[in-house]
Amino acid sequence: MKRLVIAAAFLIGATTANADPIEGLWQTQPDEGAFAHVDIGPCGNAYCGVITRTFKGKSEYESPNIGRQIVIDMVPNGDGSYQGKVLRPSNDKIYKGKARVSGDRMQLSGCVAGGLICKSQTWARIR
């Protein structure tokens, strides 16, 4: 039994240690007074993020965006950067997206015009 517990602890630790830098719970930068918590995890060969909680100012509220996928098919480039798509809930538009993770911060951009015009946010890792 003791060996089983040790093996299980090892497997859990190995899974956490092998997590991709983009995986985790992130807090978005406020956009039009609101921000969200986004849980990013694997989806096929890419990474996707779903809104789990929403806030206006300091108060949590039940946004219709809870459960919506905001980070879509982000594929790692192997250097801490990713390419895919992002949804901006305030205008309900999907943009060509890119992200770069550095420690507990992620720079996320949504772009138009072939990537010539981009709007960026900095997200903070919660866990």
PDB file of C-alpha atoms in Angstrom:
ATOM      1  CA  MET A   1       0.000   0.000   0.000  1.00  0.00           C
ATOM      2  CA  LYS A   2       2.830   2.369   0.871  1.00  0.00           C
ATOM      3  CA  ARG A   3       4.392   1.772  -2.571  1.00  0.00           C
ATOM      4  CA  LEU A   4       1.071   2.569  -4.260  1.00  0.00           C
ATOM      5  CA  VAL A   5       0.814   5.903  -2.416  1.00  0.00           C
ATOM      6  CA  ILE A   6       4.410   6.794  -3.324  1.00  0.00           C
ATOM      7  CA  ALA A   7       3.835   5.835  -6.981  1.00  0.00           C
ATOM      8  CA  ALA A   8       0.651   7.936  -7.125  1.00  0.00           C
ATOM      9  CA  ALA A   9       2.446  10.927  -5.596  1.00  0.00           C
ATOM     10  CA  PHE A  10       5.259  10.540  -8.131  1.00  0.00           C
ATOM     11  CA  LEU A  11       2.824  10.441 -11.056  1.00  0.00           C
ATOM     12  CA  ILE A  12       0.962  13.528  -9.837  1.00  0.00           C
ATOM     13  CA  GLY A  13       4.250  15.386  -9.398  1.00  0.00           C
ATOM     14  CA  ALA A  14       5.469  14.298 -12.835  1.00  0.00           C
ATOM     15  CA  THR A  15       2.253  15.492 -14.470  1.00  0.00           C
ATOM     16  CA  THR A  16       2.563  18.905 -12.816  1.00  0.00           C
ATOM     17  CA  ALA A  17       6.251  19.191 -13.683  1.00  0.00           C
ATOM     18  CA  ASN A  18       5.530  18.428 -17.351  1.00  0.00           C
ATOM     19  CA  ALA A  19       2.733  20.989 -17.699  1.00  0.00           C
ATOM     20  CA  ASP A  20       3.176  23.472 -20.554  1.00  0.00           C
ATOM     21  CA  PRO A  21       3.887  27.058 -19.418  1.00  0.00           C
ATOM     22  CA  ILE A  22       0.546  28.302 -20.816  1.00  0.00           C
ATOM     23  CA  GLU A  23      -1.484  25.802 -18.768  1.00  0.00           C
ATOM     24  CA  GLY A  24      -3.162  27.154 -15.661  1.00  0.00           C
ATOM     25  CA  LEU A  25      -5.612  29.715 -14.356  1.00  0.00           C
ATOM     26  CA  TRP A  26      -5.071  33.268 -15.609  1.00  0.00           C
ATOM     27  CA  GLN A  27      -6.629  36.627 -14.743  1.00  0.00           C
ATOM     28  CA  THR A  28      -7.284  38.844 -17.743  1.00  0.00           C
ATOM     29  CA  GLN A  29      -6.476  42.524 -17.874  1.00  0.00           C
ATOM     30  CA  PRO A  30      -9.615  44.653 -17.350  1.00  0.00           C
ATOM     31  CA  ASP A  31     -11.463  45.413 -20.602  1.00  0.00           C
ATOM     32  CA  GLU A  32     -14.233  48.014 -20.408  1.00  0.00           C
ATOM     33  CA  GLY A  33     -14.252  47.673 -16.595  1.00  0.00           C
ATOM     34  CA  ALA A  34     -14.563  43.877 -16.496  1.00  0.00           C
ATOM     35  CA  PHE A  35     -12.058  41.056 -16.157  1.00  0.00           C
ATOM     36  CA  ALA A  36     -12.198  37.289 -16.010  1.00  0.00           C
ATOM     37  CA  HIS A  37     -10.463  34.158 -14.815  1.00  0.00           C
ATOM     38  CA  VAL A  38      -9.543  31.884 -17.725  1.00  0.00           C
ATOM     39  CA  ASP A  39      -8.582  28.230 -17.286  1.00  0.00           C
ATOM     40  CA  ILE A  40      -6.162  27.149 -20.049  1.00  0.00           C
ATOM     41  CA  GLY A  41      -5.491  23.488 -20.767  1.00  0.00           C
ATOM     42  CA  PRO A  42      -4.853  21.043 -23.599  1.00  0.00           C
ATOM     43  CA  CYS A  43      -7.393  20.693 -26.428  1.00  0.00           C
ATOM     44  CA  GLY A  44      -6.130  18.232 -28.999  1.00  0.00           C
ATOM     45  CA  ASN A  45      -2.619  19.277 -30.101  1.00  0.00           C
ATOM     46  CA  ALA A  46      -3.173  22.857 -28.932  1.00  0.00           C
ATOM     47  CA  TYR A  47      -4.292  24.800 -25.844  1.00  0.00           C
ATOM     48  CA  CYS A  48      -7.667  26.391 -25.208  1.00  0.00           C
ATOM     49  CA  GLY A  49      -8.960  28.638 -22.451  1.00  0.00           C
ATOM     50  CA  VAL A  50     -12.445  28.905 -20.974  1.00  0.00           C
ATOM     51  CA  ILE A  51     -13.818  31.749 -18.861  1.00  0.00           C
ATOM     52  CA  THR A  52     -14.575  30.366 -15.381  1.00  0.00           C
ATOM     53  CA  ARG A  53     -15.376  33.522 -13.372  1.00  0.00           C
ATOM     54  CA  THR A  54     -16.127  37.161 -14.220  1.00  0.00           C
ATOM     55  CA  PHE A  55     -15.744  40.419 -12.303  1.00  0.00           C
ATOM     56  CA  LYS A  56     -16.770  44.075 -12.634  1.00  0.00           C
ATOM     57  CA  GLY A  57     -14.552  46.273 -10.531  1.00  0.00           C
ATOM     58  CA  LYS A  58     -13.962  44.272  -7.348  1.00  0.00           C
ATOM     59  CA  SER A  59     -17.244  42.342  -7.467  1.00  0.00           C
ATOM     60  CA  GLU A  60     -17.843  38.950  -9.011  1.00  0.00           C
ATOM     61  CA  TYR A  61     -20.888  38.713 -11.258  1.00  0.00           C
ATOM     62  CA  GLU A  62     -22.680  36.119 -13.430  1.00  0.00           C
ATOM     63  CA  SER A  63     -21.643  37.094 -16.931  1.00  0.00           C
ATOM     64  CA  PRO A  64     -23.171  35.328 -19.931  1.00  0.00           C
ATOM     65  CA  ASN A  65     -19.535  34.770 -21.000  1.00  0.00           C
ATOM     66  CA  ILE A  66     -18.857  32.193 -18.279  1.00  0.00           C
ATOM     67  CA  GLY A  67     -18.101  28.903 -19.995  1.00  0.00           C
ATOM     68  CA  ARG A  68     -17.132  30.535 -23.312  1.00  0.00           C
ATOM     69  CA  GLN A  69     -13.871  29.621 -24.950  1.00  0.00           C
ATOM     70  CA  ILE A  70     -11.729  32.763 -25.203  1.00  0.00           C
ATOM     71  CA  VAL A  71      -8.343  31.207 -26.110  1.00  0.00           C
ATOM     72  CA  ILE A  72      -8.775  28.986 -29.170  1.00  0.00           C
ATOM     73  CA  ASP A  73      -6.342  26.422 -30.584  1.00  0.00           C
ATOM     74  CA  MET A  74      -3.112  28.069 -29.342  1.00  0.00           C
ATOM     75  CA  VAL A  75      -0.247  26.009 -30.746  1.00  0.00           C
ATOM     76  CA  PRO A  76       3.172  26.265 -29.072  1.00  0.00           C
ATOM     77  CA  ASN A  77       6.105  27.482 -31.167  1.00  0.00           C
ATOM     78  CA  GLY A  78       8.632  25.972 -28.747  1.00  0.00           C
ATOM     79  CA  ASP A  79      10.101  29.249 -27.477  1.00  0.00           C
ATOM     80  CA  GLY A  80       7.414  30.320 -24.979  1.00  0.00           C
ATOM     81  CA  SER A  81       5.255  31.762 -27.751  1.00  0.00           C
ATOM     82  CA  TYR A  82       1.970  30.470 -29.168  1.00  0.00           C
ATOM     83  CA  GLN A  83      -0.250  31.115 -32.183  1.00  0.00           C
ATOM     84  CA  GLY A  84      -3.978  30.571 -32.517  1.00  0.00           C
ATOM     85  CA  LYS A  85      -7.132  32.632 -32.071  1.00  0.00           C
ATOM     86  CA  VAL A  86      -8.653  34.761 -29.308  1.00  0.00           C
ATOM     87  CA  LEU A  87     -12.216  35.872 -28.651  1.00  0.00           C
ATOM     88  CA  ARG A  88     -12.898  39.378 -27.366  1.00  0.00           C
ATOM     89  CA  PRO A  89     -16.205  38.952 -25.531  1.00  0.00           C
ATOM     90  CA  SER A  90     -16.981  42.689 -25.408  1.00  0.00           C
ATOM     91  CA  ASN A  91     -17.490  42.755 -29.196  1.00  0.00           C
ATOM     92  CA  ASP A  92     -17.982  38.998 -29.754  1.00  0.00           C
ATOM     93  CA  LYS A  93     -15.250  38.870 -32.411  1.00  0.00           C
ATOM     94  CA  ILE A  94     -12.542  36.267 -32.946  1.00  0.00           C
ATOM     95  CA  TYR A  95      -9.068  37.497 -33.893  1.00  0.00           C
ATOM     96  CA  LYS A  96      -5.840  35.902 -35.035  1.00  0.00           C
ATOM     97  CA  GLY A  97      -4.039  35.470 -31.744  1.00  0.00           C
ATOM     98  CA  LYS A  98      -0.594  35.133 -30.342  1.00  0.00           C
ATOM     99  CA  ALA A  99       0.694  34.724 -26.820  1.00  0.00           C
ATOM    100  CA  ARG A 100       4.034  34.780 -25.038  1.00  0.00           C
ATOM    101  CA  VAL A 101       4.447  33.378 -21.536  1.00  0.00           C
ATOM    102  CA  SER A 102       7.179  34.678 -19.262  1.00  0.00           C
ATOM    103  CA  GLY A 103       7.016  33.432 -15.679  1.00  0.00           C
ATOM    104  CA  ASP A 104       3.646  34.359 -14.185  1.00  0.00           C
ATOM    105  CA  ARG A 105       2.728  36.802 -16.963  1.00  0.00           C
ATOM    106  CA  MET A 106       1.313  36.208 -20.422  1.00  0.00           C
ATOM    107  CA  GLN A 107       1.212  38.792 -23.193  1.00  0.00           C
ATOM    108  CA  LEU A 108      -1.829  37.953 -25.345  1.00  0.00           C
ATOM    109  CA  SER A 109      -2.622  39.755 -28.613  1.00  0.00           C
ATOM    110  CA  GLY A 110      -5.528  39.731 -31.019  1.00  0.00           C
ATOM    111  CA  CYS A 111      -4.647  40.903 -34.529  1.00  0.00           C
ATOM    112  CA  VAL A 112      -6.309  41.954 -37.789  1.00  0.00           C
ATOM    113  CA  ALA A 113      -4.984  42.942 -41.228  1.00  0.00           C
ATOM    114  CA  GLY A 114      -2.634  39.980 -41.404  1.00  0.00           C
ATOM    115  CA  GLY A 115      -1.113  40.772 -38.013  1.00  0.00           C
ATOM    116  CA  LEU A 116      -0.333  44.416 -38.801  1.00  0.00           C
ATOM    117  CA  ILE A 117      -2.759  45.827 -36.228  1.00  0.00           C
ATOM    118  CA  CYS A 118      -2.815  44.141 -32.814  1.00  0.00           C
ATOM    119  CA  LYS A 119      -4.340  44.910 -29.433  1.00  0.00           C
ATOM    120  CA  SER A 120      -2.576  43.316 -26.472  1.00  0.00           C
ATOM    121  CA  GLN A 121      -3.313  42.477 -22.872  1.00  0.00           C
ATOM    122  CA  THR A 122      -1.089  41.221 -20.077  1.00  0.00           C
ATOM    123  CA  TRP A 123      -2.622  38.403 -18.047  1.00  0.00           C
ATOM    124  CA  ALA A 124      -1.439  37.296 -14.606  1.00  0.00           C
ATOM    125  CA  ARG A 125      -1.170  33.657 -13.533  1.00  0.00           C
ATOM    126  CA  ILE A 126      -3.396  32.833 -10.570  1.00  0.00           C
ATOM    127  CA  ARG A 127      -2.238  29.199 -10.337  1.00  0.00           C
TER     128      ARG A 127
END
